[in-house]
Amino acid sequence: MPAMETRERALGDRLAQFGVNRRTFLKYCATLTAVLALPARFTERVARALESVEKPSIIWLEFQDCAGDTESFLRSRNPGVGDLILDLLSVDYHETIMAAAGFQAEAAKEATIAKGGYIVVVEGSVPMGDGGVYCTIGGKTAIQILEEAAVGAAAIINVGTCSAYGGLPKAAPNPTRAVGVASVVSGVPIINLPGCPANADNITATLVHYLTFGSLPATDSKGRPLFAYGTRIHDACERRAHFDAGQFVLEWGDAGHKRGWCLYKMGCKGPSTFHNCPIIRWNEATSWPVGSGHGCVGCSEPDFWDTMTDFYVRLPKVTGFGAEATADKIGLGIAAATAVGFGAHGIAKAIQRRAGLGSEGPAPGSMEDDTDGSE
Ligand code: SF4
Ligand code: SF4
């Protein structure tokens, strides 16, 4: 029997075992296709790829991290189908979740490296200071481990801001001289999925893109996939109409806060942050920080944290926005930007529709939830 048929039957068996019927599986594929900003007609291709692909080997390395990205990845949108997608990967080395330890664990990594063609997922920054002594595993520094793993890798996926750009460990005064992965290795395709943590849907969608098309998705100049980081938070935010109308929260719990008004004057960094949080949301797409009443802290931008703190103060020189004056002299003069915002809002609705979330009504504190929008 051809290998592909065996694979399809095996997948079908697992679908049944997980209590997931084919309709639900296709719906999940449709959601991933939408997250990838691909036309709906690619859904079948994504499904076929997942049904037929050979299990790619994954080496998941953790350096200066909190394991938050692992936690995020283990909590996918739909546990049944998410487990299935995980089952399509051969995670040969992952310190946090693997049963093996010590020499056994290192041997598993070395055997995978010897085979070549694996994907390396990196979580956490790499300390360069003092020869790398601030992060050693199995007697090797993070620098050595990363360099060894990169040699035969098909691709490196950096999950979280720390492995992408250095993140929290890199915050001034950066005592360990922490850096992101691309500052240590080169010559292999590298993609960054920054965020604190990275969103599980974006990690899954990136892996699914690789499995479907055999390559990583297109990126911006900061190495981030455009499907996830091509839109500014501010342009897809459900509170945007309040920004444009000059309706701002001025104090936690004030009347504007209760009505879901804009959080810019409470320190929201959405105007200078590129991420699809308002579109795909978090916690099984139920909400996201701004939807829950807290400003975006800009966790997915390079040089987070230094450039984004104090979290609760407007930054006078927010890059890519320059709207301090605009926010103070607010009016109706930002029609073009608003149109962009409505465009992104449309994408969000499309994803929510394909995920079957469209009938749930407005998110708490959302623009739709604000009935009159005035004082
Ligand atoms: S809450 Fe933040 S992201 Fe949303 S409109 Fe206001 S400033 Fe922009
Ligand atoms: S809303 Fe902002 S701070 Fe929150 S996860 Fe998204 S990018 Fe990070």
GROMACS .gro file of C-alpha atoms and ligand atoms in nm:
model
  391
    1MET     CA    1   0.000   0.000   0.000
    2PRO     CA    2   0.138   0.346  -0.088
    3ALA     CA    3   0.275   0.538   0.209
    4MET     CA    4   0.029   0.826   0.160
    5GLU     CA    5  -0.275   0.599   0.183
    6THR     CA    6  -0.135   0.450   0.501
    7ARG     CA    7  -0.088   0.800   0.634
    8GLU     CA    8  -0.443   0.906   0.547
    9ARG     CA    9  -0.588   0.601   0.711
   10ALA     CA   10  -0.372   0.659   1.013
   11LEU     CA   11  -0.491   1.018   1.033
   12GLY     CA   12  -0.850   0.907   0.994
   13ASP     CA   13  -0.800   0.662   1.278
   14ARG     CA   14  -0.658   0.931   1.497
   15LEU     CA   15  -0.942   1.170   1.408
   16ALA     CA   16  -1.190   0.911   1.527
   17GLN     CA   17  -0.977   0.832   1.831
   18PHE     CA   18  -0.979   1.198   1.929
   19GLY     CA   19  -1.352   1.223   1.867
   20VAL     CA   20  -1.290   1.468   1.583
   21ASN     CA   21  -1.501   1.421   1.272
   22ARG     CA   22  -1.377   1.528   0.929
   23ARG     CA   23  -1.603   1.834   0.924
   24THR     CA   24  -1.444   1.962   1.245
   25PHE     CA   25  -1.097   1.890   1.106
   26LEU     CA   26  -1.174   2.084   0.786
   27LYS     CA   27  -1.315   2.369   0.994
   28TYR     CA   28  -0.989   2.381   1.189
   29CYS     CA   29  -0.793   2.377   0.862
   30ALA     CA   30  -1.013   2.664   0.739
   31THR     CA   31  -0.929   2.863   1.051
   32LEU     CA   32  -0.555   2.802   1.004
   33THR     CA   33  -0.589   2.902   0.639
   34ALA     CA   34  -0.753   3.226   0.747
   35VAL     CA   35  -0.486   3.289   1.013
   36LEU     CA   36  -0.230   3.250   0.733
   37ALA     CA   37  -0.429   3.513   0.537
   38LEU     CA   38  -0.471   3.263   0.252
   39PRO     CA   39  -0.789   3.243   0.040
   40ALA     CA   40  -1.044   2.989   0.163
   41ARG     CA   41  -0.975   2.768  -0.141
   42PHE     CA   42  -0.641   2.669   0.018
   43THR     CA   43  -0.824   2.488   0.298
   44GLU     CA   44  -0.836   2.158   0.108
   45ARG     CA   45  -0.463   2.187   0.026
   46VAL     CA   46  -0.378   2.246   0.392
   47ALA     CA   47  -0.593   1.947   0.491
   48ARG     CA   48  -0.431   1.725   0.226
   49ALA     CA   49  -0.083   1.830   0.337
   50LEU     CA   50  -0.160   1.752   0.700
   51GLU     CA   51  -0.302   1.415   0.599
   52SER     CA   52  -0.009   1.310   0.386
   53VAL     CA   53   0.301   1.477   0.525
   54GLU     CA   54   0.585   1.278   0.674
   55LYS     CA   55   0.636   1.364   1.040
   56PRO     CA   56   0.900   1.637   1.055
   57SER     CA   57   1.147   1.610   1.342
   58ILE     CA   58   1.148   1.900   1.586
   59ILE     CA   59   1.425   1.995   1.825
   60TRP     CA   60   1.282   2.248   2.071
   61LEU     CA   61   1.560   2.432   2.253
   62GLU     CA   62   1.508   2.641   2.565
   63PHE     CA   63   1.769   2.893   2.676
   64GLN     CA   64   1.708   3.207   2.887
   65ASP     CA   65   1.330   3.165   2.902
   66CYS     CA   66   1.030   3.113   3.127
   67ALA     CA   67   0.875   2.825   2.922
   68GLY     CA   68   0.579   3.056   2.854
   69ASP     CA   69   0.589   2.981   2.482
   70THR     CA   70   0.575   2.608   2.551
   71GLU     CA   71   0.277   2.670   2.777
   72SER     CA   72   0.114   2.877   2.504
   73PHE     CA   73   0.173   2.613   2.235
   74LEU     CA   74   0.030   2.337   2.451
   75ARG     CA   75  -0.293   2.534   2.476
   76SER     CA   76  -0.412   2.536   2.117
   77ARG     CA   77  -0.746   2.670   1.997
   78ASN     CA   78  -0.923   2.335   1.988
   79PRO     CA   79  -0.767   2.072   2.213
   80GLY     CA   80  -0.883   1.776   2.005
   81VAL     CA   81  -0.756   1.903   1.671
   82GLY     CA   82  -0.458   2.079   1.830
   83ASP     CA   83  -0.342   1.749   1.976
   84LEU     CA   84  -0.380   1.600   1.631
   85ILE     CA   85  -0.156   1.865   1.477
   86LEU     CA   86   0.098   1.807   1.753
   87ASP     CA   87   0.077   1.439   1.670
   88LEU     CA   88   0.190   1.522   1.316
   89LEU     CA   89   0.520   1.644   1.456
   90SER     CA   90   0.795   1.430   1.591
   91VAL     CA   91   0.915   1.635   1.886
   92ASP     CA   92   1.240   1.450   1.945
   93TYR     CA   93   1.385   1.686   2.202
   94HIS     CA   94   1.201   1.924   2.435
   95GLU     CA   95   1.335   1.962   2.787
   96THR     CA   96   1.003   2.063   2.941
   97ILE     CA   97   0.779   1.791   2.801
   98MET     CA   98   1.004   1.495   2.715
   99ALA     CA   99   1.008   1.191   2.937
  100ALA     CA  100   1.381   1.131   2.895
  101ALA     CA  101   1.635   1.323   3.102
  102GLY     CA  102   2.011   1.366   3.128
  103PHE     CA  103   2.227   1.157   2.891
  104GLN     CA  104   1.918   0.992   2.737
  105ALA     CA  105   1.772   1.329   2.641
  106GLU     CA  106   2.102   1.451   2.495
  107ALA     CA  107   2.133   1.127   2.297
  108ALA     CA  108   1.786   1.183   2.145
  109LYS     CA  109   1.896   1.531   2.031
  110GLU     CA  110   2.223   1.405   1.886
  111ALA     CA  111   2.046   1.126   1.695
  112THR     CA  112   1.809   1.379   1.537
  113ILE     CA  113   2.094   1.614   1.447
  114ALA     CA  114   2.279   1.326   1.284
  115LYS     CA  115   1.978   1.260   1.056
  116GLY     CA  116   1.951   1.627   0.947
  117GLY     CA  117   1.651   1.801   0.789
  118TYR     CA  118   1.478   1.880   1.120
  119ILE     CA  119   1.315   2.201   1.238
  120VAL     CA  120   1.469   2.380   1.534
  121VAL     CA  121   1.229   2.575   1.755
  122VAL     CA  122   1.403   2.812   1.995
  123GLU     CA  123   1.254   2.963   2.308
  124GLY     CA  124   1.460   3.208   2.513
  125SER     CA  125   1.756   3.434   2.447
  126VAL     CA  126   2.121   3.336   2.413
  127PRO     CA  127   2.363   3.486   2.666
  128MET     CA  128   2.689   3.588   2.501
  129GLY     CA  129   2.858   3.738   2.806
  130ASP     CA  130   3.160   3.571   2.967
  131GLY     CA  131   3.177   3.297   2.706
  132GLY     CA  132   2.810   3.205   2.747
  133VAL     CA  133   2.839   3.069   3.103
  134TYR     CA  134   2.500   3.207   3.208
  135CYS     CA  135   2.311   2.929   3.030
  136THR     CA  136   2.465   2.584   3.008
  137ILE     CA  137   2.288   2.251   2.952
  138GLY     CA  138   2.461   1.914   2.960
  139GLY     CA  139   2.797   2.089   2.995
  140LYS     CA  140   2.751   2.301   2.680
  141THR     CA  141   2.670   2.669   2.652
  142ALA     CA  142   2.356   2.785   2.474
  143ILE     CA  143   2.585   2.924   2.202
  144GLN     CA  144   2.739   2.580   2.139
  145ILE     CA  145   2.404   2.400   2.152
  146LEU     CA  146   2.248   2.643   1.904
  147GLU     CA  147   2.543   2.631   1.666
  148GLU     CA  148   2.542   2.250   1.667
  149ALA     CA  149   2.166   2.228   1.611
  150ALA     CA  150   2.169   2.489   1.330
  151VAL     CA  151   2.414   2.299   1.109
  152GLY     CA  152   2.169   2.036   0.975
  153ALA     CA  153   1.846   2.229   1.035
  154ALA     CA  154   1.595   2.288   0.756
  155ALA     CA  155   1.466   2.597   0.938
  156ILE     CA  156   1.473   2.773   1.274
  157ILE     CA  157   1.153   2.906   1.426
  158ASN     CA  158   1.203   3.150   1.712
  159VAL     CA  159   0.902   3.146   1.942
  160GLY     CA  160   0.865   3.441   2.176
  161THR     CA  161   1.038   3.778   2.193
  162CYS     CA  162   1.343   3.645   2.380
  163SER     CA  163   1.466   3.410   2.106
  164ALA     CA  164   1.361   3.656   1.835
  165TYR     CA  165   1.526   3.969   1.971
  166GLY     CA  166   1.666   3.905   2.319
  167GLY     CA  167   1.347   4.002   2.504
  168LEU     CA  168   1.333   4.047   2.879
  169PRO     CA  169   1.684   3.909   2.949
  170LYS     CA  170   1.816   4.176   2.711
  171ALA     CA  171   1.654   4.460   2.910
  172ALA     CA  172   1.906   4.719   3.032
  173PRO     CA  173   2.159   4.669   3.172
  174ASN     CA  174   2.152   4.326   3.001
  175PRO     CA  175   2.387   4.160   3.249
  176THR     CA  176   2.427   3.839   3.045
  177ARG     CA  177   2.463   4.017   2.707
  178ALA     CA  178   2.151   3.837   2.586
  179VAL     CA  179   2.078   3.833   2.212
  180GLY     CA  180   1.830   3.676   1.973
  181VAL     CA  181   1.909   3.365   1.768
  182ALA     CA  182   1.986   3.549   1.441
  183SER     CA  183   2.276   3.723   1.616
  184VAL     CA  184   2.438   3.384   1.677
  185VAL     CA  185   2.373   3.166   1.372
  186SER     CA  186   2.316   3.225   1.001
  187GLY     CA  187   2.295   3.029   0.676
  188VAL     CA  188   1.964   2.865   0.764
  189PRO     CA  189   1.611   3.008   0.715
  190ILE     CA  190   1.509   3.179   1.039
  191ILE     CA  191   1.166   3.316   1.124
  192ASN     CA  192   1.065   3.514   1.432
  193LEU     CA  193   0.734   3.472   1.613
  194PRO     CA  194   0.779   3.732   1.886
  195GLY     CA  195   0.529   3.787   2.165
  196CYS     CA  196   0.532   3.728   2.533
  197PRO     CA  197   0.434   3.454   2.479
  198ALA     CA  198   0.403   3.370   2.109
  199ASN     CA  199   0.043   3.295   2.014
  200ALA     CA  200  -0.021   2.918   1.974
  201ASP     CA  201  -0.226   2.980   1.660
  202ASN     CA  202   0.063   3.165   1.496
  203ILE     CA  203   0.309   2.887   1.590
  204THR     CA  204   0.072   2.623   1.453
  205ALA     CA  205  -0.001   2.824   1.137
  206THR     CA  206   0.373   2.871   1.070
  207LEU     CA  207   0.436   2.497   1.107
  208VAL     CA  208   0.134   2.419   0.890
  209HIS     CA  209   0.261   2.661   0.622
  210TYR     CA  210   0.594   2.478   0.626
  211LEU     CA  211   0.424   2.139   0.603
  212THR     CA  212   0.192   2.255   0.323
  213PHE     CA  213   0.428   2.458   0.104
  214GLY     CA  214   0.771   2.330   0.211
  215SER     CA  215   0.889   2.678   0.307
  216LEU     CA  216   0.848   2.939   0.577
  217PRO     CA  217   0.595   3.218   0.521
  218ALA     CA  218   0.698   3.560   0.384
  219THR     CA  219   0.837   3.795   0.647
  220ASP     CA  220   0.878   4.164   0.721
  221SER     CA  221   1.214   4.336   0.771
  222LYS     CA  222   1.223   4.212   1.131
  223GLY     CA  223   1.194   3.848   1.028
  224ARG     CA  224   0.828   3.818   1.134
  225PRO     CA  225   0.566   3.646   0.915
  226LEU     CA  226   0.348   3.902   0.744
  227PHE     CA  227   0.034   3.697   0.802
  228ALA     CA  228   0.073   3.752   1.178
  229TYR     CA  229   0.267   4.079   1.206
  230GLY     CA  230   0.163   4.268   0.893
  231THR     CA  231  -0.109   4.467   1.066
  232ARG     CA  232  -0.068   4.723   1.341
  233ILE     CA  233  -0.263   4.650   1.658
  234HIS     CA  234  -0.407   5.002   1.642
  235ASP     CA  235  -0.547   4.944   1.291
  236ALA     CA  236  -0.742   4.633   1.387
  237CYS     CA  237  -0.842   4.736   1.738
  238GLU     CA  238  -1.210   4.729   1.828
  239ARG     CA  239  -1.159   5.049   2.031
  240ARG     CA  240  -1.022   5.238   1.731
  241ALA     CA  241  -1.343   5.430   1.666
  242HIS     CA  242  -1.313   5.575   2.016
  243PHE     CA  243  -0.958   5.687   1.945
  244ASP     CA  244  -1.078   5.859   1.630
  245ALA     CA  245  -1.366   6.018   1.822
  246GLY     CA  246  -1.136   6.140   2.101
  247GLN     CA  247  -1.295   5.916   2.361
  248PHE     CA  248  -1.021   5.805   2.601
  249VAL     CA  249  -1.003   5.620   2.931
  250LEU     CA  250  -0.839   5.862   3.174
  251GLU     CA  251  -0.844   5.650   3.488
  252TRP     CA  252  -0.890   5.277   3.553
  253GLY     CA  253  -1.255   5.213   3.621
  254ASP     CA  254  -1.381   5.550   3.500
  255ALA     CA  255  -1.691   5.587   3.283
  256GLY     CA  256  -1.488   5.562   2.961
  257HIS     CA  257  -1.322   5.241   3.080
  258LYS     CA  258  -1.658   5.088   3.155
  259ARG     CA  259  -1.776   5.184   2.805
  260GLY     CA  260  -1.478   5.030   2.629
  261TRP     CA  261  -1.311   5.353   2.517
  262CYS     CA  262  -0.957   5.386   2.386
  263LEU     CA  263  -0.669   5.305   2.624
  264TYR     CA  264  -0.407   5.522   2.454
  265LYS     CA  265  -0.389   5.769   2.743
  266MET     CA  266  -0.347   5.476   2.984
  267GLY     CA  267  -0.028   5.379   2.804
  268CYS     CA  268  -0.151   5.148   2.528
  269LYS     CA  269   0.133   5.074   2.284
  270GLY     CA  270  -0.100   4.940   2.012
  271PRO     CA  271  -0.013   5.231   1.780
  272SER     CA  272   0.349   5.114   1.758
  273THR     CA  273   0.299   4.736   1.773
  274PHE     CA  274   0.248   4.496   1.483
  275HIS     CA  275   0.070   4.172   1.575
  276ASN     CA  276  -0.258   3.997   1.495
  277CYS     CA  277  -0.381   3.984   1.857
  278PRO     CA  278  -0.705   4.176   1.784
  279ILE     CA  279  -0.773   3.945   1.490
  280ILE     CA  280  -0.704   3.594   1.620
  281ARG     CA  281  -0.718   3.684   1.991
  282TRP     CA  282  -0.611   3.457   2.278
  283ASN     CA  283  -0.750   3.183   2.500
  284GLU     CA  284  -0.931   2.996   2.225
  285ALA     CA  285  -1.008   3.327   2.057
  286THR     CA  286  -1.228   3.447   2.340
  287SER     CA  287  -1.053   3.780   2.407
  288TRP     CA  288  -0.726   3.972   2.401
  289PRO     CA  289  -0.559   4.224   2.636
  290VAL     CA  290  -0.719   4.540   2.495
  291GLY     CA  291  -1.055   4.364   2.468
  292SER     CA  292  -1.022   4.284   2.837
  293GLY     CA  293  -0.956   4.646   2.928
  294HIS     CA  294  -0.575   4.663   2.947
  295GLY     CA  295  -0.351   4.842   2.702
  296CYS     CA  296  -0.116   4.656   2.468
  297VAL     CA  297   0.235   4.663   2.616
  298GLY     CA  298   0.408   4.609   2.281
  299CYS     CA  299   0.552   4.271   2.375
  300SER     CA  300   0.625   4.161   2.018
  301GLU     CA  301   0.844   4.452   1.912
  302PRO     CA  302   1.225   4.441   1.902
  303ASP     CA  303   1.381   4.595   2.213
  304PHE     CA  304   1.079   4.516   2.424
  305TRP     CA  305   1.108   4.588   2.722
  306ASP     CA  306   1.325   4.894   2.718
  307THR     CA  307   1.132   5.079   2.445
  308MET     CA  308   0.787   4.998   2.583
  309THR     CA  309   0.810   5.083   2.951
  310ASP     CA  310   0.655   5.251   3.152
  311PHE     CA  311   0.351   5.046   3.054
  312TYR     CA  312   0.102   5.295   3.194
  313VAL     CA  313   0.245   5.614   3.051
  314ARG     CA  314   0.207   5.744   2.699
  315LEU     CA  315   0.540   5.736   2.529
  316PRO     CA  316   0.633   6.075   2.387
  317LYS     CA  317   0.817   5.931   2.088
  318VAL     CA  318   0.632   5.620   1.986
  319THR     CA  319   0.786   5.498   1.660
  320GLY     CA  320   0.569   5.452   1.355
  321PHE     CA  321   0.287   5.661   1.494
  322GLY     CA  322   0.380   6.016   1.589
  323ALA     CA  323   0.028   6.064   1.716
  324GLU     CA  324   0.083   6.233   2.048
  325ALA     CA  325  -0.039   6.556   1.895
  326THR     CA  326  -0.301   6.369   1.697
  327ALA     CA  327  -0.438   6.210   2.011
  328ASP     CA  328  -0.459   6.545   2.186
  329LYS     CA  329  -0.608   6.735   1.892
  330ILE     CA  330  -0.826   6.450   1.799
  331GLY     CA  331  -1.091   6.486   1.535
  332LEU     CA  332  -1.219   6.322   1.225
  333GLY     CA  333  -0.911   6.385   1.015
  334ILE     CA  334  -0.773   6.029   1.013
  335ALA     CA  335  -1.014   5.885   0.759
  336ALA     CA  336  -0.749   5.690   0.566
  337ALA     CA  337  -0.612   5.522   0.878
  338THR     CA  338  -0.965   5.441   0.987
  339ALA     CA  339  -1.029   5.276   0.652
  340VAL     CA  340  -0.722   5.056   0.709
  341GLY     CA  341  -0.864   4.974   1.050
  342PHE     CA  342  -1.195   4.868   0.904
  343GLY     CA  343  -1.009   4.651   0.650
  344ALA     CA  344  -0.827   4.467   0.928
  345HIS     CA  345  -1.154   4.441   1.119
  346GLY     CA  346  -1.297   4.265   0.811
  347ILE     CA  347  -1.013   4.007   0.819
  348ALA     CA  348  -1.080   3.951   1.189
  349LYS     CA  349  -1.446   3.887   1.119
  350ALA     CA  350  -1.354   3.643   0.840
  351ILE     CA  351  -1.132   3.441   1.077
  352GLN     CA  352  -1.394   3.446   1.348
  353ARG     CA  353  -1.659   3.333   1.099
  354ARG     CA  354  -1.443   3.045   0.971
  355ALA     CA  355  -1.371   2.947   1.332
  356GLY     CA  356  -1.743   2.953   1.405
  357LEU     CA  357  -1.709   3.242   1.648
  358GLY     CA  358  -1.924   3.486   1.457
  359SER     CA  359  -2.243   3.412   1.646
  360GLU     CA  360  -2.102   3.482   1.990
  361GLY     CA  361  -2.172   3.853   1.980
  362PRO     CA  362  -1.936   4.134   2.073
  363ALA     CA  363  -1.639   4.076   2.302
  364PRO     CA  364  -1.671   4.240   2.644
  365GLY     CA  365  -1.568   4.604   2.617
  366SER     CA  366  -1.564   4.590   2.238
  367MET     CA  367  -1.678   4.873   2.017
  368GLU     CA  368  -1.998   4.684   1.939
  369ASP     CA  369  -2.056   4.649   2.312
  370ASP     CA  370  -2.058   5.026   2.353
  371THR     CA  371  -2.409   5.122   2.266
  372ASP     CA  372  -2.400   5.498   2.243
  373GLY     CA  373  -2.028   5.580   2.248
  374SER     CA  374  -2.079   5.914   2.417
  375GLU     CA  375  -2.049   6.054   2.768
  376SF4     S1  376  -0.684   5.088   2.275
  376SF4    FE1  377  -0.471   5.104   2.197
  376SF4     S2  378  -0.469   4.990   2.004
  376SF4    FE2  379  -0.683   5.027   2.057
  376SF4     S3  380  -0.735   5.219   1.949
  376SF4    FE3  381  -0.667   5.278   2.154
  376SF4     S4  382  -0.447   5.318   2.133
  376SF4    FE4  383  -0.511   5.204   1.952
  377SF4     S1  384  -0.188   4.287   2.276
  377SF4    FE1  385   0.021   4.374   2.266
  377SF4     S2  386   0.116   4.317   2.463
  377SF4    FE2  387  -0.064   4.185   2.437
  377SF4     S3  388   0.013   4.001   2.340
  377SF4    FE3  389  -0.055   4.136   2.173
  377SF4     S4  390   0.131   4.251   2.115
  377SF4    FE4  391   0.174   4.159   2.315
   0.00000   0.00000   0.00000
